Structure formats: structure tokens, C-alpha cells
Amino acid sequence: MEWQKYLARLRYYDRMCGNLPTVHQKIAQVQAVVKAYSRHEIPQEVPKLSFSAHYLELHMTKHPELFELVSCLNDLRQVLIENFGIWHVFSRAWLASFKQQLKPGKTLVVMCGNAALAANLSNVITLIGKRKITRSRTRGVMSNEPMPW
């Protein structure tokens, strides 16, 4: 699914369930993730996509569309893969923690895809695969060729 259509679906669910602050906040956070990656930026945070069983039980009578929303939220990773080549979804906080774990000196990043992570590290040597992977659009996966950040 194209990321703009995904955002449109999220806006639909926000209109349907927007009077529920938890739902509105979660939708806004997911929208922020998609928009950040669309600008080649690392999102501030990556939200938890699920709702507790108690929360769903509490609101499902007035908002049965919550179950569809859960499915929509779970499509986030696939949308990021298909549109931006992002397979590992991470936040700025995760990136900062990861940087602290690296030893001083050069870092080798192998099979780095679009190099979203490597582009945010210093002293990096990247090896981006040259093989083009083509999958049928009818199966929902677009052609995947590295487009380095």
C-alpha cells in the first residue's frame, strides 16, 4: 500500500475513534513515524501498536472499528518496507543507545539495505547489496532496490 493511502486510512480511523484519547495518540504517533521516514528522518519514537484486551473490551461496543484499526496499525512495518525499504523500524532513542554500544573506530555495516541506520552513524563502511529483488506488484510487494540515504 502506498504510504499516502496508509495515512488516509489512519485519518479515517482517527475521525471514527478520535474521541478516544489513547486511539488518537497512537494514530498520531504512527503517522509521525511514516512522515519521518518519508523525509528520510529517524522518528522520535516508535509507538507500541497494540491495545490491551481490557481497553478493547471497554470500547468495542461503541467503537467496533477498533478491531479494523488494530489491523491497520499492524500494517505499519509492511508499509515502511514497501515504500521506503525500511525493514528495521527504530527510533532516535534506540539509535542513541546503539551508538553508545559501538566501540571507537570504524563500523562495518553489511547488507544495510537503504542504509538508514548507517547514514546516522559516524565512521561507517557500508556494503549495500547490488542484487535487484523484483517481486510481483500483484502480491503486494514492490520492486526492492537499495536507494541509500
Tab-separated table of C-alpha atoms in Angstrom:
chain	number	residue	atom	x	y	z
A	1	MET	CA	0.000	0.000	0.000
A	2	GLU	CA	1.276	3.479	-0.815
A	3	TRP	CA	2.206	5.434	2.289
A	4	GLN	CA	-0.129	8.317	1.432
A	5	LYS	CA	-3.074	5.882	1.257
A	6	TYR	CA	-1.992	4.397	4.566
A	7	LEU	CA	-2.045	7.860	6.161
A	8	ALA	CA	-5.506	8.422	4.673
A	9	ARG	CA	-6.719	5.183	6.311
A	10	LEU	CA	-5.296	6.333	9.630
A	11	ARG	CA	-7.085	9.689	9.281
A	12	TYR	CA	-10.344	7.774	8.659
A	13	TYR	CA	-9.920	5.771	11.869
A	14	ASP	CA	-8.965	8.923	13.740
A	15	ARG	CA	-12.261	10.508	12.669
A	16	MET	CA	-14.162	7.381	13.699
A	17	CYS	CA	-12.440	6.918	17.068
A	18	GLY	CA	-10.797	10.290	17.658
A	19	ASN	CA	-12.844	10.945	20.776
A	20	LEU	CA	-10.783	8.202	22.448
A	21	PRO	CA	-7.544	9.939	23.523
A	22	THR	CA	-5.487	6.735	23.553
A	23	VAL	CA	-6.545	5.915	19.998
A	24	HIS	CA	-5.917	9.439	18.766
A	25	GLN	CA	-2.453	9.487	20.353
A	26	LYS	CA	-1.479	6.108	18.887
A	27	ILE	CA	-2.658	7.126	15.406
A	28	ALA	CA	-0.750	10.422	15.639
A	29	GLN	CA	2.416	8.557	16.663
A	30	VAL	CA	2.143	6.105	13.758
A	31	GLN	CA	1.523	8.985	11.341
A	32	ALA	CA	4.645	10.702	12.687
A	33	VAL	CA	6.715	7.559	12.027
A	34	VAL	CA	5.559	7.311	8.406
A	35	LYS	CA	6.065	11.029	7.775
A	36	ALA	CA	9.557	10.959	9.318
A	37	TYR	CA	10.699	8.087	7.098
A	38	SER	CA	9.130	9.794	4.069
A	39	ARG	CA	11.532	12.710	4.762
A	40	HIS	CA	14.496	10.331	5.320
A	41	GLU	CA	14.458	11.094	9.032
A	42	ILE	CA	14.523	8.776	12.009
A	43	PRO	CA	11.275	9.063	14.028
A	44	GLN	CA	11.409	10.460	17.539
A	45	GLU	CA	9.647	7.371	18.879
A	46	VAL	CA	8.160	4.106	17.650
A	47	PRO	CA	4.856	3.507	19.383
A	48	LYS	CA	3.516	0.255	20.700
A	49	LEU	CA	0.926	-0.701	18.096
A	50	SER	CA	-1.420	-2.825	20.189
A	51	PHE	CA	-4.147	-2.068	22.679
A	52	SER	CA	-4.708	-4.052	25.843
A	53	ALA	CA	-7.509	-6.599	25.854
A	54	HIS	CA	-9.128	-4.614	28.646
A	55	TYR	CA	-9.083	-1.422	26.542
A	56	LEU	CA	-10.663	-3.193	23.561
A	57	GLU	CA	-13.349	-4.794	25.752
A	58	LEU	CA	-14.120	-1.446	27.324
A	59	HIS	CA	-14.636	0.364	23.992
A	60	MET	CA	-15.617	-2.268	21.426
A	61	THR	CA	-19.367	-1.798	21.854
A	62	LYS	CA	-19.292	1.889	20.894
A	63	HIS	CA	-16.321	1.541	18.527
A	64	PRO	CA	-16.325	-1.832	16.731
A	65	GLU	CA	-13.972	-0.280	14.148
A	66	LEU	CA	-11.192	-0.581	16.752
A	67	PHE	CA	-10.561	-4.118	15.522
A	68	GLU	CA	-10.046	-2.845	11.969
A	69	LEU	CA	-7.764	-0.135	13.339
A	70	VAL	CA	-5.616	-2.743	15.091
A	71	SER	CA	-5.130	-4.488	11.750
A	72	CYS	CA	-4.319	-1.162	10.087
A	73	LEU	CA	-1.736	-0.293	12.738
A	74	ASN	CA	-0.129	-3.695	12.280
A	75	ASP	CA	0.383	-2.838	8.582
A	76	LEU	CA	2.927	-0.156	9.552
A	77	ARG	CA	6.032	-2.287	9.037
A	78	GLN	CA	4.846	-3.574	5.659
A	79	VAL	CA	4.119	-0.007	4.524
A	80	LEU	CA	7.623	1.052	5.558
A	81	ILE	CA	9.202	-1.915	3.776
A	82	GLU	CA	7.294	-1.400	0.541
A	83	ASN	CA	7.641	2.375	0.349
A	84	PHE	CA	10.970	3.184	1.961
A	85	GLY	CA	12.897	-0.087	2.147
A	86	ILE	CA	12.923	0.154	5.944
A	87	TRP	CA	12.999	-3.349	7.430
A	88	HIS	CA	14.106	-2.437	10.940
A	89	VAL	CA	11.919	0.276	12.458
A	90	PHE	CA	13.843	2.198	15.089
A	91	SER	CA	13.634	5.489	16.955
A	92	ARG	CA	16.115	8.223	17.793
A	93	ALA	CA	16.294	6.887	21.359
A	94	TRP	CA	17.164	3.396	20.092
A	95	LEU	CA	19.759	4.920	17.748
A	96	ALA	CA	21.377	6.882	20.598
A	97	SER	CA	21.564	3.726	22.718
A	98	PHE	CA	23.006	1.759	19.796
A	99	LYS	CA	25.694	4.399	19.212
A	100	GLN	CA	26.760	4.101	22.867
A	101	GLN	CA	27.313	0.363	22.404
A	102	LEU	CA	29.684	0.802	19.441
A	103	LYS	CA	33.402	0.695	20.079
A	104	PRO	CA	35.507	3.649	18.901
A	105	GLY	CA	36.782	3.339	15.342
A	106	LYS	CA	35.199	2.285	12.098
A	107	THR	CA	31.985	0.300	11.947
A	108	LEU	CA	31.249	-2.136	9.125
A	109	VAL	CA	27.582	-2.432	8.164
A	110	VAL	CA	26.903	-5.399	5.864
A	111	MET	CA	23.624	-5.887	3.993
A	112	CYS	CA	22.463	-2.473	5.124
A	113	GLY	CA	19.584	-2.142	2.661
A	114	ASN	CA	18.878	1.534	2.160
A	115	ALA	CA	21.461	2.405	4.817
A	116	ALA	CA	19.007	4.277	7.027
A	117	LEU	CA	20.925	3.134	10.099
A	118	ALA	CA	24.392	3.542	8.593
A	119	ALA	CA	23.585	7.087	7.445
A	120	ASN	CA	23.130	8.022	11.100
A	121	LEU	CA	26.411	6.574	12.336
A	122	SER	CA	29.898	8.055	12.103
A	123	ASN	CA	32.969	6.221	10.759
A	124	VAL	CA	30.865	3.699	8.841
A	125	ILE	CA	31.821	1.442	5.976
A	126	THR	CA	28.672	0.222	4.229
A	127	LEU	CA	28.231	-2.713	1.908
A	128	ILE	CA	24.994	-2.299	0.027
A	129	GLY	CA	23.890	-5.320	-1.949
A	130	LYS	CA	23.821	-4.796	-5.720
A	131	ARG	CA	21.292	-7.516	-6.464
A	132	LYS	CA	17.894	-6.227	-7.504
A	133	ILE	CA	14.992	-8.129	-5.995
A	134	THR	CA	11.812	-7.919	-8.019
A	135	ARG	CA	8.539	-9.226	-6.733
A	136	SER	CA	5.156	-9.063	-8.347
A	137	ARG	CA	3.092	-5.985	-7.525
A	138	THR	CA	0.009	-8.202	-7.533
A	139	ARG	CA	1.338	-9.893	-4.386
A	140	GLY	CA	1.616	-6.541	-2.651
A	141	VAL	CA	5.408	-6.144	-2.670
A	142	MET	CA	7.064	-3.582	-4.880
A	143	SER	CA	10.425	-3.847	-6.564
A	144	ASN	CA	13.051	-3.548	-3.846
A	145	GLU	CA	16.331	-1.944	-4.875
A	146	PRO	CA	18.571	-0.155	-2.372
A	147	MET	CA	18.256	3.615	-2.505
A	148	PRO	CA	20.851	4.791	0.048
A	149	TRP	CA	20.085	7.687	2.334
